[in-house]
CSV table of C-alpha atoms in Angstrom, one decimal:
chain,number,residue,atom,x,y,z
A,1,UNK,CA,-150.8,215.9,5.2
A,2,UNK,CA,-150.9,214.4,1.3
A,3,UNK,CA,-149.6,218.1,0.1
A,4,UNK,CA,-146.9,218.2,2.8
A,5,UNK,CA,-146.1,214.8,0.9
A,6,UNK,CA,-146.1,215.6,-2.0
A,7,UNK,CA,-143.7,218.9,-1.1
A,8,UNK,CA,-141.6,216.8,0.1
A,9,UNK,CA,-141.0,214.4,-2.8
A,10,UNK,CA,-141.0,217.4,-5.3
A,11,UNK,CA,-138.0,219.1,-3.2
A,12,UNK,CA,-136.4,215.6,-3.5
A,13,UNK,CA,-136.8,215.2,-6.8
A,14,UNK,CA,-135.5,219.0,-7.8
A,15,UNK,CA,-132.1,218.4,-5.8
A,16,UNK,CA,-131.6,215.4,-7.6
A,17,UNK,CA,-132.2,217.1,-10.7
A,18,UNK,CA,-129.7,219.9,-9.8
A,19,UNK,CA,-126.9,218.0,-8.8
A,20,UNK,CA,-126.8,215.8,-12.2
A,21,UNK,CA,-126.9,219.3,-13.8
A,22,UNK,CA,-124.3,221.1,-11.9
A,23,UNK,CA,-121.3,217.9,-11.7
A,24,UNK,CA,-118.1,218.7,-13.3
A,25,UNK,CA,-116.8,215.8,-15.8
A,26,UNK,CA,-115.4,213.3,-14.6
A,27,UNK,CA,-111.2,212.8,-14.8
A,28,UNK,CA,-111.2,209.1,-16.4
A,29,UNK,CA,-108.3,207.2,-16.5
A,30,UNK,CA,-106.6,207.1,-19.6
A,31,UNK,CA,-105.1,203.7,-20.9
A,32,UNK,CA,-101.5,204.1,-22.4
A,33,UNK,CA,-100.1,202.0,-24.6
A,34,UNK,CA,-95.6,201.1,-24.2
A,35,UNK,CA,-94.1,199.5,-26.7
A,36,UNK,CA,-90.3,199.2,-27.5
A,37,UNK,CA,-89.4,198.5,-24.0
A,38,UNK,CA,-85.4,198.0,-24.0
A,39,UNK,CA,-82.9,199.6,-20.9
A,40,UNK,CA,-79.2,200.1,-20.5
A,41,UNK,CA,-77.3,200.9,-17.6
A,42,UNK,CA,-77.2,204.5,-16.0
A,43,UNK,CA,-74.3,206.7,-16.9
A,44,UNK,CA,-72.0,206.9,-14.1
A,45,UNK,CA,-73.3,210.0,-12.7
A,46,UNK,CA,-76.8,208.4,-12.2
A,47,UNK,CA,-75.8,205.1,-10.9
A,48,UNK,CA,-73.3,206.1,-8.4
A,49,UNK,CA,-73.9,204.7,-4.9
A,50,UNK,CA,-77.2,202.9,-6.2
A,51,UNK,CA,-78.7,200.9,-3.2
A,52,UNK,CA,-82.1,198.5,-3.5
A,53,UNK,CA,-84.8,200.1,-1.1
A,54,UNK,CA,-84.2,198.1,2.1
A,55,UNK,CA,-81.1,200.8,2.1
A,56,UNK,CA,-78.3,198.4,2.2
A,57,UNK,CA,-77.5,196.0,-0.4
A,58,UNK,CA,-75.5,196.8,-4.1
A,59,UNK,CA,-78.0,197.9,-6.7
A,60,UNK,CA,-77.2,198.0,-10.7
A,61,UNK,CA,-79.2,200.8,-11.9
A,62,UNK,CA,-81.1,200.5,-15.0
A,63,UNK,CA,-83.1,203.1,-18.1
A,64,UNK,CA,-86.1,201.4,-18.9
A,65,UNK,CA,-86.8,203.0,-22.2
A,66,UNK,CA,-89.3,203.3,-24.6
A,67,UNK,CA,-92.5,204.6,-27.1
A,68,UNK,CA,-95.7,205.7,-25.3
A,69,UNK,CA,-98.5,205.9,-27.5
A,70,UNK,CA,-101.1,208.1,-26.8
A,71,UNK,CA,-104.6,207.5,-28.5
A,72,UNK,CA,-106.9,210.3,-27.4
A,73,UNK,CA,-106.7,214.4,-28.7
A,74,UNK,CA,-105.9,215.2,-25.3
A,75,UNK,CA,-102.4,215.3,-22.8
A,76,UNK,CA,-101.9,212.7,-20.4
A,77,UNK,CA,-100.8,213.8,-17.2
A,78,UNK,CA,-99.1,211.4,-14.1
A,79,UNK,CA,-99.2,208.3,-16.0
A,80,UNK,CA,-98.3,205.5,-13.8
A,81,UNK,CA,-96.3,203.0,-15.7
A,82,UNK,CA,-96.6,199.0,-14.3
A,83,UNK,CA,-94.5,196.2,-15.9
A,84,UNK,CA,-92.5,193.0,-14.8
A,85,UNK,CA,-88.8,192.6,-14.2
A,86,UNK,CA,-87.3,189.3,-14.2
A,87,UNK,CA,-83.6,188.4,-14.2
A,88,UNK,CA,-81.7,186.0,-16.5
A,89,UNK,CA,-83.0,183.3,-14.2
A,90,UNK,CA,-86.5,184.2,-14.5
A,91,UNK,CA,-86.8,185.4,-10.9
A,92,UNK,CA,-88.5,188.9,-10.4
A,93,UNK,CA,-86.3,191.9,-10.3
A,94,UNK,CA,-89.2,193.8,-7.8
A,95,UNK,CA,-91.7,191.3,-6.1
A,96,UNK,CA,-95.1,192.1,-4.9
A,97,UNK,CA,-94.3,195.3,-7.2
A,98,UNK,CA,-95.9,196.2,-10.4
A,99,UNK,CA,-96.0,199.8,-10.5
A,100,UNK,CA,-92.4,201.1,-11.3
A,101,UNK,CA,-92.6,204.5,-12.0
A,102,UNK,CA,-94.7,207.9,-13.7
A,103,UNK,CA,-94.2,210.1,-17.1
A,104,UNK,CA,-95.5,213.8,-16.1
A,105,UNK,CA,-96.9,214.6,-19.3
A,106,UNK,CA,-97.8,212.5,-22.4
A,107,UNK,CA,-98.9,214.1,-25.3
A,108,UNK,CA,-101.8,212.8,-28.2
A,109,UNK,CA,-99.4,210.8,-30.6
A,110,UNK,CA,-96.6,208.5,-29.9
A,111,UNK,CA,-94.0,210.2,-27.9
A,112,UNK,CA,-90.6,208.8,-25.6
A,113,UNK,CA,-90.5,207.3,-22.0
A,114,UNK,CA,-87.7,206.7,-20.0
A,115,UNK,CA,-87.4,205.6,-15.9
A,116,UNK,CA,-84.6,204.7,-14.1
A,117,UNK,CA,-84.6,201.4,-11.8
A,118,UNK,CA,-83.1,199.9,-9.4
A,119,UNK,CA,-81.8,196.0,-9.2
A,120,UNK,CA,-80.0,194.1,-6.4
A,121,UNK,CA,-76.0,193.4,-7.8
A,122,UNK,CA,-76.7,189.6,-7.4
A,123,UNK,CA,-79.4,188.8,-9.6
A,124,UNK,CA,-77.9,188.3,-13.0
A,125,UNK,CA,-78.6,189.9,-16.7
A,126,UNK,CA,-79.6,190.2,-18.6
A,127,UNK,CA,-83.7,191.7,-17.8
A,128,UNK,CA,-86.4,190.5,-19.5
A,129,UNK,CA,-88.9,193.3,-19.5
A,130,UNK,CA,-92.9,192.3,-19.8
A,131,UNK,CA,-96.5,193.4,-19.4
A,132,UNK,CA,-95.1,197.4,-20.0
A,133,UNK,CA,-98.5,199.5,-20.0
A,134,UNK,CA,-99.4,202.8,-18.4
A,135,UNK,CA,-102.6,204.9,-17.3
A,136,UNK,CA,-102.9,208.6,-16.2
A,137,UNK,CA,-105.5,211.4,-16.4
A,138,UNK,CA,-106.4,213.6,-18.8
A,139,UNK,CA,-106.7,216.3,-16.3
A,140,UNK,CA,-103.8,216.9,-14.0
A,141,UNK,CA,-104.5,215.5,-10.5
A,142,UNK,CA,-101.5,216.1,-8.2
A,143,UNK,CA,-100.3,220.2,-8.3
């Protein structure tokens, strides 16, 4: 009985073993710092027939532009970048919404960003853009 036991817990303790050996790296999530956050309006090709997501209301359409800065040797891929809109009034452009968009690809270094937005016709301008930062992978996740 003691050496079926003992088997047992050596069996155990080789799978364990194995399996620490054998994972693949992890895919962390990479900070990403934006800086230079401005926008302008879309060119007229961009913004025409720009609607707010409920599907019916005006919309102003927006670039959110930028610097993305990139402090590890590797490319980040599907950043997800999360900010906070308000209008002149100080009343949130997108509430209960933080993330706004993604950049595919950013590269080690400091590189450009740009996403386009929507915003309902009645809230006035001009935007005050805060809190920009993003976060992707450093291995790309979605094919």
């Amino acid at each position: 009985m003691r050496l079926r036991s003992l088997t047992v817990v050596f069996i155990s303790c080789l799978i364990t073993f194995l399996s620490w050996v054998s994972i693949p790296p992890a895919i962390a999530l990479t900070q990403i710092r934006l800086f230079d956050v401005s926008y302008k309006d879309c060119p007229p090709e961009l913004a025409q027939g720009a609607v707010i997501s409920s599907g019916s209301a005006a919309a102003n359409c927006f670039l959110v532009f930028g610097k993305a800065e990139n402090g590890t040797y590797k490319t980040v891929y599907d950043a997800d970048i999360f900010g906070r809109i308000y209008d002149a009034n100080n009343d949130s452009v997108m509430q209960n919404r933080t993330r706004l968009g993604s950049i595919a690809e950013v590269p080690p270094g400091i590189s450009d960003f740009e996403l386009r937005i929507s915003v309902p016709a009645n809230q006035p301008t001009p935007l005050k853009l805060k809190q920009f930062k993003a976060a992707g992978f450093s291995g790309q996740v979605r094919k």
